[in-house]
C-alpha cells in the first residue's frame, strides 16, 4: 500500500478542519449539521428551494435530509409544498426566516468577507483549482474498479 503524499495529507487535514469549522458554526447557532445545511442551501437557492436541490447541494443523504426537514417542520421553521406531482419545494416560515438570518446568512456573510479579502486573481485561482480537483476526482472515481 502506498503512503499518502505530503500534499495529500495536508489537503485531507485542511478539508477535515473546514468541515469541523462548519460543524462548530452549526453548534454555535444551536443547530444540527443537517439543519444548518438545509438553511444554508435555502439561503443560496432562494425561497421555494427544491428538495432535490437541498439533497444534491448539501452532500447529505436523502434520508437524513428528510428526517431533519420533519424536525424543522415540526418546529415551525419550514413548510413543504408540492411543486408538481413529483417535486417538493421547501419554504421558510417567518420563524424560519429569522433563524436563517441569524445563522446560515451569518455563515454566508463570513464566507463573503473572506473571499472579499482576497484579490480577484486569488479568488479565480482558488475556484479554478477547486473545480479542476473536483472534476478530476469524479472522473477517477468513475474509472476506479470496486
mmCIF file of N, CA and C in Angstrom:
data_model
loop_
_atom_site.group_PDB
_atom_site.id
_atom_site.type_symbol
_atom_site.label_atom_id
_atom_site.label_comp_id
_atom_site.label_asym_id
_atom_site.label_seq_id
_atom_site.Cartn_x
_atom_site.Cartn_y
_atom_site.Cartn_z
ATOM 1 N N UNK A 1 0.843 -1.171 0.000
ATOM 2 C CA UNK A 1 0.000 0.000 0.000
ATOM 3 C C UNK A 1 0.896 1.244 0.000
ATOM 4 N N UNK A 2 0.549 2.217 -0.827
ATOM 5 C CA UNK A 2 1.328 3.443 -0.932
ATOM 6 C C UNK A 2 0.997 4.381 0.232
ATOM 7 N N UNK A 3 1.942 5.229 0.565
ATOM 8 C CA UNK A 3 1.707 6.274 1.557
ATOM 9 C C UNK A 3 1.118 7.494 0.870
ATOM 10 N N UNK A 4 0.332 8.245 1.604
ATOM 11 C CA UNK A 4 -0.221 9.487 1.070
ATOM 12 C C UNK A 4 0.914 10.496 0.897
ATOM 13 N N UNK A 5 0.802 11.314 -0.142
ATOM 14 C CA UNK A 5 1.802 12.353 -0.349
ATOM 15 C C UNK A 5 1.655 13.420 0.731
ATOM 16 N N UNK A 6 2.682 14.227 0.865
ATOM 17 C CA UNK A 6 2.625 15.337 1.813
ATOM 18 C C UNK A 6 1.448 16.249 1.473
ATOM 19 N N UNK A 7 1.255 16.527 0.177
ATOM 20 C CA UNK A 7 0.147 17.381 -0.258
ATOM 21 C C UNK A 7 -1.194 16.714 0.022
ATOM 22 N N UNK A 8 -1.254 15.396 -0.203
ATOM 23 C CA UNK A 8 -2.494 14.667 0.063
ATOM 24 C C UNK A 8 -2.858 14.701 1.537
ATOM 25 N N UNK A 9 -1.855 14.532 2.380
ATOM 26 C CA UNK A 9 -2.099 14.601 3.823
ATOM 27 C C UNK A 9 -2.563 16.002 4.224
ATOM 28 N N UNK A 10 -1.890 17.004 3.684
ATOM 29 C CA UNK A 10 -2.247 18.395 4.018
ATOM 30 C C UNK A 10 -3.663 18.706 3.534
ATOM 31 N N UNK A 11 -3.980 18.277 2.312
ATOM 32 C CA UNK A 11 -5.317 18.511 1.762
ATOM 33 C C UNK A 11 -6.376 17.844 2.644
ATOM 34 N N UNK A 12 -6.130 16.604 3.033
ATOM 35 C CA UNK A 12 -7.071 15.880 3.877
ATOM 36 C C UNK A 12 -7.271 16.592 5.205
ATOM 37 N N UNK A 13 -6.183 17.036 5.798
ATOM 38 C CA UNK A 13 -6.261 17.767 7.059
ATOM 39 C C UNK A 13 -7.081 19.041 6.897
ATOM 40 N N UNK A 14 -6.791 19.815 5.846
ATOM 41 C CA UNK A 14 -7.488 21.089 5.648
ATOM 42 C C UNK A 14 -8.982 20.890 5.387
ATOM 43 N N UNK A 15 -9.337 19.905 4.559
ATOM 44 C CA UNK A 15 -10.761 19.684 4.303
ATOM 45 C C UNK A 15 -11.474 19.225 5.570
ATOM 46 N N UNK A 16 -10.807 18.411 6.371
ATOM 47 C CA UNK A 16 -11.396 17.989 7.653
ATOM 48 C C UNK A 16 -11.582 19.169 8.590
ATOM 49 N N UNK A 17 -10.604 20.056 8.643
ATOM 50 C CA UNK A 17 -10.700 21.232 9.502
ATOM 51 C C UNK A 17 -11.792 22.202 9.027
ATOM 52 N N UNK A 18 -11.947 22.327 7.722
ATOM 53 C CA UNK A 18 -13.020 23.179 7.194
ATOM 54 C C UNK A 18 -14.375 22.608 7.599
ATOM 55 N N UNK A 19 -14.556 21.292 7.409
ATOM 56 C CA UNK A 19 -15.810 20.649 7.809
ATOM 57 C C UNK A 19 -16.054 20.819 9.309
ATOM 58 N N UNK A 20 -15.001 20.685 10.110
ATOM 59 C CA UNK A 20 -15.130 20.860 11.558
ATOM 60 C C UNK A 20 -15.524 22.291 11.895
ATOM 61 N N UNK A 21 -15.044 23.251 11.136
ATOM 62 C CA UNK A 21 -15.396 24.654 11.364
ATOM 63 C C UNK A 21 -16.873 24.910 11.061
ATOM 64 N N UNK A 22 -17.385 24.302 9.999
ATOM 65 C CA UNK A 22 -18.812 24.431 9.696
ATOM 66 C C UNK A 22 -19.652 23.739 10.781
ATOM 67 N N UNK A 23 -19.147 22.633 11.296
ATOM 68 C CA UNK A 23 -19.828 21.955 12.403
ATOM 69 C C UNK A 23 -19.863 22.870 13.631
ATOM 70 N N UNK A 24 -18.753 23.530 13.931
ATOM 71 C CA UNK A 24 -18.691 24.475 15.054
ATOM 72 C C UNK A 24 -19.685 25.617 14.866
ATOM 73 N N UNK A 25 -19.816 26.079 13.636
ATOM 74 C CA UNK A 25 -20.785 27.137 13.346
ATOM 75 C C UNK A 25 -22.204 26.653 13.646
ATOM 76 N N UNK A 26 -22.518 25.448 13.198
ATOM 77 C CA UNK A 26 -23.856 24.893 13.466
ATOM 78 C C UNK A 26 -24.095 24.796 14.967
ATOM 79 N N UNK A 27 -23.111 24.299 15.702
ATOM 80 C CA UNK A 27 -23.248 24.195 17.160
ATOM 81 C C UNK A 27 -23.436 25.558 17.798
ATOM 82 N N UNK A 28 -22.696 26.546 17.329
ATOM 83 C CA UNK A 28 -22.795 27.904 17.873
ATOM 84 C C UNK A 28 -24.221 28.439 17.752
ATOM 85 N N UNK A 29 -24.889 28.093 16.650
ATOM 86 C CA UNK A 29 -26.258 28.553 16.414
ATOM 87 C C UNK A 29 -27.292 27.537 16.896
ATOM 88 N N UNK A 30 -26.835 26.541 17.648
ATOM 89 C CA UNK A 30 -27.692 25.508 18.243
ATOM 90 C C UNK A 30 -28.505 24.751 17.184
ATOM 91 N N UNK A 31 -27.803 24.404 16.109
ATOM 92 C CA UNK A 31 -28.427 23.653 15.020
ATOM 93 C C UNK A 31 -27.641 22.376 14.769
ATOM 94 N N UNK A 32 -28.345 21.369 14.282
ATOM 95 C CA UNK A 32 -27.640 20.173 13.819
ATOM 96 C C UNK A 32 -26.947 20.526 12.505
ATOM 97 N N UNK A 33 -25.975 19.716 12.127
ATOM 98 C CA UNK A 33 -25.288 19.949 10.854
ATOM 99 C C UNK A 33 -26.280 19.913 9.689
ATOM 100 N N UNK A 34 -27.194 18.957 9.729
ATOM 101 C CA UNK A 34 -28.144 18.840 8.612
ATOM 102 C C UNK A 34 -29.105 20.021 8.576
ATOM 103 N N UNK A 35 -29.561 20.494 9.726
ATOM 104 C CA UNK A 35 -30.455 21.664 9.751
ATOM 105 C C UNK A 35 -29.723 22.889 9.214
ATOM 106 N N UNK A 36 -28.462 23.058 9.611
ATOM 107 C CA UNK A 36 -27.685 24.192 9.119
ATOM 108 C C UNK A 36 -27.503 24.101 7.617
ATOM 109 N N UNK A 37 -27.212 22.902 7.111
ATOM 110 C CA UNK A 37 -27.037 22.734 5.662
ATOM 111 C C UNK A 37 -28.325 23.034 4.900
ATOM 112 N N UNK A 38 -29.451 22.642 5.469
ATOM 113 C CA UNK A 38 -30.736 22.925 4.829
ATOM 114 C C UNK A 38 -30.958 24.429 4.762
ATOM 115 N N UNK A 39 -30.794 25.112 5.886
ATOM 116 C CA UNK A 39 -30.977 26.566 5.905
ATOM 117 C C UNK A 39 -29.991 27.255 4.970
ATOM 118 N N UNK A 40 -28.758 26.806 4.980
ATOM 119 C CA UNK A 40 -27.718 27.370 4.121
ATOM 120 C C UNK A 40 -28.106 27.226 2.652
ATOM 121 N N UNK A 41 -28.551 26.044 2.275
ATOM 122 C CA UNK A 41 -28.926 25.796 0.881
ATOM 123 C C UNK A 41 -30.120 26.644 0.474
ATOM 124 N N UNK A 42 -31.100 26.773 1.356
ATOM 125 C CA UNK A 42 -32.256 27.630 1.055
ATOM 126 C C UNK A 42 -31.788 29.065 0.860
ATOM 127 N N UNK A 43 -30.869 29.531 1.696
ATOM 128 C CA UNK A 43 -30.340 30.893 1.540
ATOM 129 C C UNK A 43 -29.629 31.053 0.199
ATOM 130 N N UNK A 44 -28.914 30.036 -0.236
ATOM 131 C CA UNK A 44 -28.224 30.092 -1.531
ATOM 132 C C UNK A 44 -29.197 30.071 -2.702
ATOM 133 N N UNK A 45 -30.184 29.184 -2.614
ATOM 134 C CA UNK A 45 -31.094 28.964 -3.742
ATOM 135 C C UNK A 45 -32.300 29.900 -3.744
ATOM 136 N N UNK A 46 -32.683 30.409 -2.595
ATOM 137 C CA UNK A 46 -33.835 31.301 -2.519
ATOM 138 C C UNK A 46 -35.086 30.580 -2.075
ATOM 139 N N UNK A 47 -36.105 31.366 -1.837
ATOM 140 C CA UNK A 47 -37.385 30.831 -1.374
ATOM 141 C C UNK A 47 -37.919 29.789 -2.345
ATOM 142 N N UNK A 48 -38.552 28.794 -1.799
ATOM 143 C CA UNK A 48 -39.099 27.738 -2.642
ATOM 144 C C UNK A 48 -38.014 26.856 -3.220
ATOM 145 N N UNK A 49 -37.056 26.511 -2.385
ATOM 146 C CA UNK A 49 -35.941 25.664 -2.810
ATOM 147 C C UNK A 49 -36.443 24.233 -3.017
ATOM 148 N N UNK A 50 -36.090 23.651 -4.141
ATOM 149 C CA UNK A 50 -36.485 22.273 -4.393
ATOM 150 C C UNK A 50 -35.799 21.337 -3.406
ATOM 151 N N UNK A 51 -36.535 20.370 -2.923
ATOM 152 C CA UNK A 51 -35.979 19.367 -2.020
ATOM 153 C C UNK A 51 -34.799 18.657 -2.681
ATOM 154 N N UNK A 52 -34.914 18.378 -3.967
ATOM 155 C CA UNK A 52 -33.826 17.704 -4.691
ATOM 156 C C UNK A 52 -32.559 18.558 -4.716
ATOM 157 N N UNK A 53 -32.708 19.889 -4.765
ATOM 158 C CA UNK A 53 -31.542 20.773 -4.711
ATOM 159 C C UNK A 53 -30.863 20.687 -3.349
ATOM 160 N N UNK A 54 -31.657 20.621 -2.301
ATOM 161 C CA UNK A 54 -31.089 20.515 -0.952
ATOM 162 C C UNK A 54 -30.294 19.218 -0.825
ATOM 163 N N UNK A 55 -30.867 18.128 -1.297
ATOM 164 C CA UNK A 55 -30.175 16.835 -1.227
ATOM 165 C C UNK A 55 -28.881 16.899 -2.037
ATOM 166 N N UNK A 56 -28.959 17.420 -3.252
ATOM 167 C CA UNK A 56 -27.796 17.466 -4.132
ATOM 168 C C UNK A 56 -26.706 18.397 -3.595
ATOM 169 N N UNK A 57 -27.072 19.593 -3.185
ATOM 170 C CA UNK A 57 -26.081 20.597 -2.789
ATOM 171 C C UNK A 57 -25.533 20.407 -1.378
ATOM 172 N N UNK A 58 -26.277 19.715 -0.541
ATOM 173 C CA UNK A 58 -25.832 19.557 0.845
ATOM 174 C C UNK A 58 -24.819 18.435 1.009
ATOM 175 N N UNK A 59 -24.878 17.441 0.125
ATOM 176 C CA UNK A 59 -24.000 16.293 0.274
ATOM 177 C C UNK A 59 -24.450 15.337 1.366
ATOM 178 N N UNK A 60 -25.643 15.553 1.873
ATOM 179 C CA UNK A 60 -26.194 14.718 2.947
ATOM 180 C C UNK A 60 -27.224 13.776 2.333
ATOM 181 N N UNK A 61 -27.346 12.589 2.897
ATOM 182 C CA UNK A 61 -28.269 11.600 2.341
ATOM 183 C C UNK A 61 -29.711 12.114 2.367
ATOM 184 N N UNK A 62 -30.483 11.605 1.427
ATOM 185 C CA UNK A 62 -31.886 11.995 1.328
ATOM 186 C C UNK A 62 -32.635 11.641 2.612
ATOM 187 N N UNK A 63 -32.316 10.499 3.189
ATOM 188 C CA UNK A 63 -32.971 10.067 4.424
ATOM 189 C C UNK A 63 -32.685 11.050 5.562
ATOM 190 N N UNK A 64 -31.438 11.479 5.699
ATOM 191 C CA UNK A 64 -31.075 12.428 6.754
ATOM 192 C C UNK A 64 -31.741 13.777 6.520
ATOM 193 N N UNK A 65 -31.765 14.227 5.270
ATOM 194 C CA UNK A 65 -32.424 15.499 4.939
ATOM 195 C C UNK A 65 -33.902 15.416 5.281
ATOM 196 N N UNK A 66 -34.562 14.327 4.891
ATOM 197 C CA UNK A 66 -35.991 14.184 5.181
ATOM 198 C C UNK A 66 -36.256 14.169 6.681
ATOM 199 N N UNK A 67 -35.424 13.492 7.427
ATOM 200 C CA UNK A 67 -35.577 13.447 8.877
ATOM 201 C C UNK A 67 -35.404 14.840 9.480
ATOM 202 N N UNK A 68 -34.394 15.548 9.040
ATOM 203 C CA UNK A 68 -34.149 16.903 9.543
ATOM 204 C C UNK A 68 -35.268 17.856 9.136
ATOM 205 N N UNK A 69 -35.763 17.708 7.917
ATOM 206 C CA UNK A 69 -36.874 18.555 7.468
ATOM 207 C C UNK A 69 -38.126 18.329 8.313
ATOM 208 N N UNK A 70 -38.381 17.080 8.683
ATOM 209 C CA UNK A 70 -39.540 16.793 9.545
ATOM 210 C C UNK A 70 -39.414 17.525 10.878
ATOM 211 N N UNK A 71 -38.198 17.531 11.438
ATOM 212 C CA UNK A 71 -37.962 18.239 12.701
ATOM 213 C C UNK A 71 -38.118 19.746 12.523
ATOM 214 N N UNK A 72 -37.581 20.272 11.434
ATOM 215 C CA UNK A 72 -37.714 21.705 11.171
ATOM 216 C C UNK A 72 -39.173 22.089 10.921
ATOM 217 N N UNK A 73 -39.893 21.222 10.263
ATOM 218 C CA UNK A 73 -41.315 21.469 10.000
ATOM 219 C C UNK A 73 -42.103 21.441 11.312
ATOM 220 N N UNK A 74 -41.815 20.471 12.164
ATOM 221 C CA UNK A 74 -42.483 20.370 13.466
ATOM 222 C C UNK A 74 -42.175 21.578 14.348
ATOM 223 N N UNK A 75 -40.985 22.159 14.150
ATOM 224 C CA UNK A 75 -40.602 23.340 14.917
ATOM 225 C C UNK A 75 -41.077 24.647 14.314
ATOM 226 N N UNK A 76 -41.819 24.561 13.226
ATOM 227 C CA UNK A 76 -42.352 25.765 12.596
ATOM 228 C C UNK A 76 -41.315 26.569 11.832
ATOM 229 N N UNK A 77 -40.246 25.925 11.393
ATOM 230 C CA UNK A 77 -39.152 26.603 10.689
ATOM 231 C C UNK A 77 -39.355 26.571 9.174
ATOM 232 N N UNK A 78 -39.860 25.451 8.669
ATOM 233 C CA UNK A 78 -40.092 25.297 7.233
ATOM 234 C C UNK A 78 -41.465 24.686 7.007
ATOM 235 N N UNK A 79 -41.942 24.841 5.777
ATOM 236 C CA UNK A 79 -43.081 24.052 5.333
ATOM 237 C C UNK A 79 -42.800 23.606 3.902
ATOM 238 N N UNK A 80 -43.352 22.464 3.570
ATOM 239 C CA UNK A 80 -43.141 21.880 2.252
ATOM 240 C C UNK A 80 -44.422 21.968 1.449
ATOM 241 N N UNK A 81 -44.256 22.191 0.159
ATOM 242 C CA UNK A 81 -45.381 22.212 -0.763
ATOM 243 C C UNK A 81 -45.017 21.384 -1.985
ATOM 244 N N UNK A 82 -46.010 20.773 -2.565
ATOM 245 C CA UNK A 82 -45.799 20.015 -3.790
ATOM 246 C C UNK A 82 -45.671 20.996 -4.942
ATOM 247 N N UNK A 83 -44.565 20.878 -5.701
ATOM 248 C CA UNK A 83 -44.318 21.764 -6.838
ATOM 249 C C UNK A 83 -44.995 21.220 -8.090
ATOM 250 N N UNK A 84 -44.926 19.955 -8.272
ATOM 251 C CA UNK A 84 -45.682 19.247 -9.299
ATOM 252 C C UNK A 84 -45.887 17.843 -8.742
ATOM 253 N N UNK A 85 -46.314 16.939 -9.534
ATOM 254 C CA UNK A 85 -46.662 15.623 -8.997
ATOM 255 C C UNK A 85 -45.477 14.886 -8.374
ATOM 256 N N UNK A 86 -44.242 15.272 -8.724
ATOM 257 C CA UNK A 86 -43.087 14.524 -8.233
ATOM 258 C C UNK A 86 -42.089 15.359 -7.437
ATOM 259 N N UNK A 87 -42.240 16.653 -7.400
ATOM 260 C CA UNK A 87 -41.258 17.501 -6.738
ATOM 261 C C UNK A 87 -41.871 18.248 -5.567
ATOM 262 N N UNK A 88 -41.023 18.493 -4.567
ATOM 263 C CA UNK A 88 -41.452 19.279 -3.417
ATOM 264 C C UNK A 88 -40.536 20.476 -3.269
ATOM 265 N N UNK A 89 -41.116 21.573 -2.801
ATOM 266 C CA UNK A 89 -40.343 22.768 -2.511
ATOM 267 C C UNK A 89 -40.382 23.026 -1.017
ATOM 268 N N UNK A 90 -39.280 23.556 -0.529
ATOM 269 C CA UNK A 90 -39.142 23.862 0.886
ATOM 270 C C UNK A 90 -39.155 25.381 1.041
ATOM 271 N N UNK A 91 -40.023 25.857 1.910
ATOM 272 C CA UNK A 91 -40.146 27.288 2.178
ATOM 273 C C UNK A 91 -39.858 27.557 3.646
ATOM 274 N N UNK A 92 -39.227 28.686 3.907
ATOM 275 C CA UNK A 92 -39.035 29.116 5.285
ATOM 276 C C UNK A 92 -40.296 29.813 5.777
ATOM 277 N N UNK A 93 -40.674 29.538 7.003
ATOM 278 C CA UNK A 93 -41.745 30.289 7.647
ATOM 279 C C UNK A 93 -41.136 31.599 8.137
ATOM 280 N N UNK A 94 -41.939 32.462 8.727
ATOM 281 C CA UNK A 94 -41.393 33.697 9.303
ATOM 282 C C UNK A 94 -40.364 33.363 10.384
ATOM 283 N N UNK A 95 -40.683 32.385 11.207
ATOM 284 C CA UNK A 95 -39.748 31.932 12.237
ATOM 285 C C UNK A 95 -38.476 31.382 11.587
ATOM 286 N N UNK A 96 -38.644 30.656 10.485
ATOM 287 C CA UNK A 96 -37.506 30.100 9.760
ATOM 288 C C UNK A 96 -36.642 31.171 9.124
ATOM 289 N N UNK A 97 -37.277 32.219 8.594
ATOM 290 C CA UNK A 97 -36.517 33.324 8.007
ATOM 291 C C UNK A 97 -35.655 34.003 9.066
ATOM 292 N N UNK A 98 -36.214 34.169 10.251
ATOM 293 C CA UNK A 98 -35.465 34.788 11.342
ATOM 294 C C UNK A 98 -34.288 33.896 11.751
ATOM 295 N N UNK A 99 -34.546 32.592 11.861
ATOM 296 C CA UNK A 99 -33.478 31.659 12.211
ATOM 297 C C UNK A 99 -32.383 31.649 11.146
ATOM 298 N N UNK A 100 -32.779 31.604 9.879
ATOM 299 C CA UNK A 100 -31.801 31.602 8.787
ATOM 300 C C UNK A 100 -30.987 32.899 8.783
ATOM 301 N N UNK A 101 -31.643 34.002 9.034
ATOM 302 C CA UNK A 101 -30.952 35.296 9.070
ATOM 303 C C UNK A 101 -29.885 35.322 10.166
ATOM 304 N N UNK A 102 -30.174 34.657 11.276
ATOM 305 C CA UNK A 102 -29.262 34.659 12.421
ATOM 306 C C UNK A 102 -28.315 33.465 12.454
ATOM 307 N N UNK A 103 -28.295 32.666 11.406
ATOM 308 C CA UNK A 103 -27.401 31.509 11.378
ATOM 309 C C UNK A 103 -26.770 31.351 9.993
ATOM 310 N N UNK A 104 -27.488 30.774 9.067
ATOM 311 C CA UNK A 104 -26.931 30.482 7.743
ATOM 312 C C UNK A 104 -26.465 31.750 7.018
ATOM 313 N N UNK A 105 -27.257 32.820 7.121
ATOM 314 C CA UNK A 105 -26.841 34.064 6.462
ATOM 315 C C UNK A 105 -25.570 34.616 7.077
ATOM 316 N N UNK A 106 -25.401 34.420 8.371
ATOM 317 C CA UNK A 106 -24.175 34.884 9.029
ATOM 318 C C UNK A 106 -22.968 34.104 8.532
ATOM 319 N N UNK A 107 -23.147 32.807 8.308
ATOM 320 C CA UNK A 107 -22.063 31.989 7.751
ATOM 321 C C UNK A 107 -21.742 32.457 6.333
ATOM 322 N N UNK A 108 -22.772 32.712 5.539
ATOM 323 C CA UNK A 108 -22.549 33.214 4.177
ATOM 324 C C UNK A 108 -21.829 34.560 4.198
ATOM 325 N N UNK A 109 -22.176 35.421 5.138
ATOM 326 C CA UNK A 109 -21.502 36.716 5.252
ATOM 327 C C UNK A 109 -20.028 36.534 5.605
ATOM 328 N N UNK A 110 -19.727 35.579 6.478
ATOM 329 C CA UNK A 110 -18.334 35.292 6.830
ATOM 330 C C UNK A 110 -17.578 34.808 5.599
ATOM 331 N N UNK A 111 -18.184 33.886 4.853
ATOM 332 C CA UNK A 111 -17.542 33.398 3.628
ATOM 333 C C UNK A 111 -17.273 34.552 2.664
ATOM 334 N N UNK A 112 -18.286 35.402 2.465
ATOM 335 C CA UNK A 112 -18.128 36.539 1.552
ATOM 336 C C UNK A 112 -17.033 37.487 2.025
ATOM 337 N N UNK A 113 -16.982 37.714 3.322
ATOM 338 C CA UNK A 113 -15.952 38.587 3.878
ATOM 339 C C UNK A 113 -14.556 38.026 3.591
ATOM 340 N N UNK A 114 -14.411 36.724 3.746
ATOM 341 C CA UNK A 114 -13.114 36.086 3.468
ATOM 342 C C UNK A 114 -12.770 36.205 1.988
ATOM 343 N N UNK A 115 -13.708 35.847 1.116
ATOM 344 C CA UNK A 115 -13.437 35.945 -0.318
ATOM 345 C C UNK A 115 -13.169 37.384 -0.731
ATOM 346 N N UNK A 116 -13.890 38.336 -0.145
ATOM 347 C CA UNK A 116 -13.681 39.745 -0.482
ATOM 348 C C UNK A 116 -12.309 40.249 -0.035
ATOM 349 N N UNK A 117 -11.705 39.575 0.943
ATOM 350 C CA UNK A 117 -10.373 39.988 1.401
ATOM 351 C C UNK A 117 -9.273 39.502 0.463
ATOM 352 N N UNK A 118 -9.624 38.594 -0.458
ATOM 353 C CA UNK A 118 -8.675 38.083 -1.440
ATOM 354 C C UNK A 118 -8.754 38.931 -2.705
ATOM 355 N N UNK A 119 -7.675 38.950 -3.444
ATOM 356 C CA UNK A 119 -7.705 39.647 -4.730
ATOM 357 C C UNK A 119 -8.560 38.848 -5.716
ATOM 358 N N UNK A 120 -8.961 39.501 -6.768
ATOM 359 C CA UNK A 120 -9.739 38.817 -7.809
ATOM 360 C C UNK A 120 -8.948 37.646 -8.381
ATOM 361 N N UNK A 121 -7.654 37.831 -8.573
ATOM 362 C CA UNK A 121 -6.803 36.763 -9.109
ATOM 363 C C UNK A 121 -6.753 35.578 -8.144
ATOM 364 N N UNK A 122 -6.649 35.841 -6.842
ATOM 365 C CA UNK A 122 -6.620 34.760 -5.853
ATOM 366 C C UNK A 122 -7.930 33.984 -5.850
ATOM 367 N N UNK A 123 -9.044 34.703 -5.904
ATOM 368 C CA UNK A 123 -10.354 34.024 -5.944
ATOM 369 C C UNK A 123 -10.471 33.168 -7.188
ATOM 370 N N UNK A 124 -10.045 33.701 -8.323
ATOM 371 C CA UNK A 124 -10.134 32.980 -9.592
ATOM 372 C C UNK A 124 -9.302 31.699 -9.542
ATOM 373 N N UNK A 125 -8.069 31.796 -9.056
ATOM 374 C CA UNK A 125 -7.194 30.620 -8.971
ATOM 375 C C UNK A 125 -7.784 29.586 -8.023
ATOM 376 N N UNK A 126 -8.265 30.033 -6.869
ATOM 377 C CA UNK A 126 -8.844 29.108 -5.890
ATOM 378 C C UNK A 126 -10.027 28.346 -6.486
ATOM 379 N N UNK A 127 -10.926 29.061 -7.125
ATOM 380 C CA UNK A 127 -12.115 28.423 -7.722
ATOM 381 C C UNK A 127 -11.703 27.499 -8.866
ATOM 382 N N UNK A 128 -10.818 27.949 -9.731
ATOM 383 C CA UNK A 128 -10.389 27.114 -10.857
ATOM 384 C C UNK A 128 -9.725 25.824 -10.390
ATOM 385 N N UNK A 129 -8.838 25.924 -9.403
ATOM 386 C CA UNK A 129 -8.159 24.729 -8.910
ATOM 387 C C UNK A 129 -9.125 23.798 -8.189
ATOM 388 N N UNK A 130 -10.059 24.355 -7.443
ATOM 389 C CA UNK A 130 -11.053 23.531 -6.755
ATOM 390 C C UNK A 130 -11.933 22.805 -7.768
ATOM 391 N N UNK A 131 -12.367 23.513 -8.815
ATOM 392 C CA UNK A 131 -13.170 22.883 -9.865
ATOM 393 C C UNK A 131 -12.383 21.792 -10.579
ATOM 394 N N UNK A 132 -11.115 22.065 -10.853
ATOM 395 C CA UNK A 132 -10.267 21.084 -11.532
ATOM 396 C C UNK A 132 -10.073 19.840 -10.679
ATOM 397 N N UNK A 133 -9.829 20.030 -9.387
ATOM 398 C CA UNK A 133 -9.681 18.903 -8.482
ATOM 399 C C UNK A 133 -10.967 18.076 -8.460
ATOM 400 N N UNK A 134 -12.111 18.744 -8.300
ATOM 401 C CA UNK A 134 -13.397 18.049 -8.240
ATOM 402 C C UNK A 134 -13.669 17.267 -9.523
ATOM 403 N N UNK A 135 -13.460 17.890 -10.647
ATOM 404 C CA UNK A 135 -13.703 17.231 -11.933
ATOM 405 C C UNK A 135 -12.807 16.002 -12.094
ATOM 406 N N UNK A 136 -11.537 16.153 -11.783
ATOM 407 C CA UNK A 136 -10.600 15.032 -11.895
ATOM 408 C C UNK A 136 -10.949 13.916 -10.917
ATOM 409 N N UNK A 137 -11.310 14.302 -9.701
ATOM 410 C CA UNK A 137 -11.659 13.309 -8.685
ATOM 411 C C UNK A 137 -12.879 12.501 -9.122
ATOM 412 N N UNK A 138 -13.920 13.193 -9.597
ATOM 413 C CA UNK A 138 -15.126 12.495 -10.057
ATOM 414 C C UNK A 138 -14.805 11.535 -11.191
ATOM 415 N N UNK A 139 -13.997 11.985 -12.131
ATOM 416 C CA UNK A 139 -13.641 11.151 -13.286
ATOM 417 C C UNK A 139 -12.855 9.910 -12.842
ATOM 418 N N UNK A 140 -11.910 10.088 -11.948
ATOM 419 C CA UNK A 140 -11.096 8.963 -11.483
ATOM 420 C C UNK A 140 -11.915 7.979 -10.647
ATOM 421 N N UNK A 141 -12.893 8.481 -9.901
ATOM 422 C CA UNK A 141 -13.771 7.577 -9.143
ATOM 423 C C UNK A 141 -14.600 6.749 -10.119
ATOM 424 N N UNK A 142 -15.082 7.354 -11.189
ATOM 425 C CA UNK A 142 -15.838 6.611 -12.197
ATOM 426 C C UNK A 142 -14.993 5.498 -12.813
ATOM 427 N N UNK A 143 -13.727 5.784 -13.038
ATOM 428 C CA UNK A 143 -12.817 4.826 -13.679
ATOM 429 C C UNK A 143 -12.355 3.726 -12.726
ATOM 430 N N UNK A 144 -12.475 3.952 -11.442
ATOM 431 C CA UNK A 144 -11.961 3.012 -10.448
ATOM 432 C C UNK A 144 -12.852 1.786 -10.337
ATOM 433 N N UNK A 145 -12.207 0.626 -10.353
ATOM 434 C CA UNK A 145 -12.938 -0.616 -10.183
ATOM 435 C C UNK A 145 -13.120 -0.890 -8.707
ATOM 436 N N UNK A 146 -14.287 -1.398 -8.355
ATOM 437 C CA UNK A 146 -14.581 -1.695 -6.952
ATOM 438 C C UNK A 146 -13.834 -2.914 -6.483
#
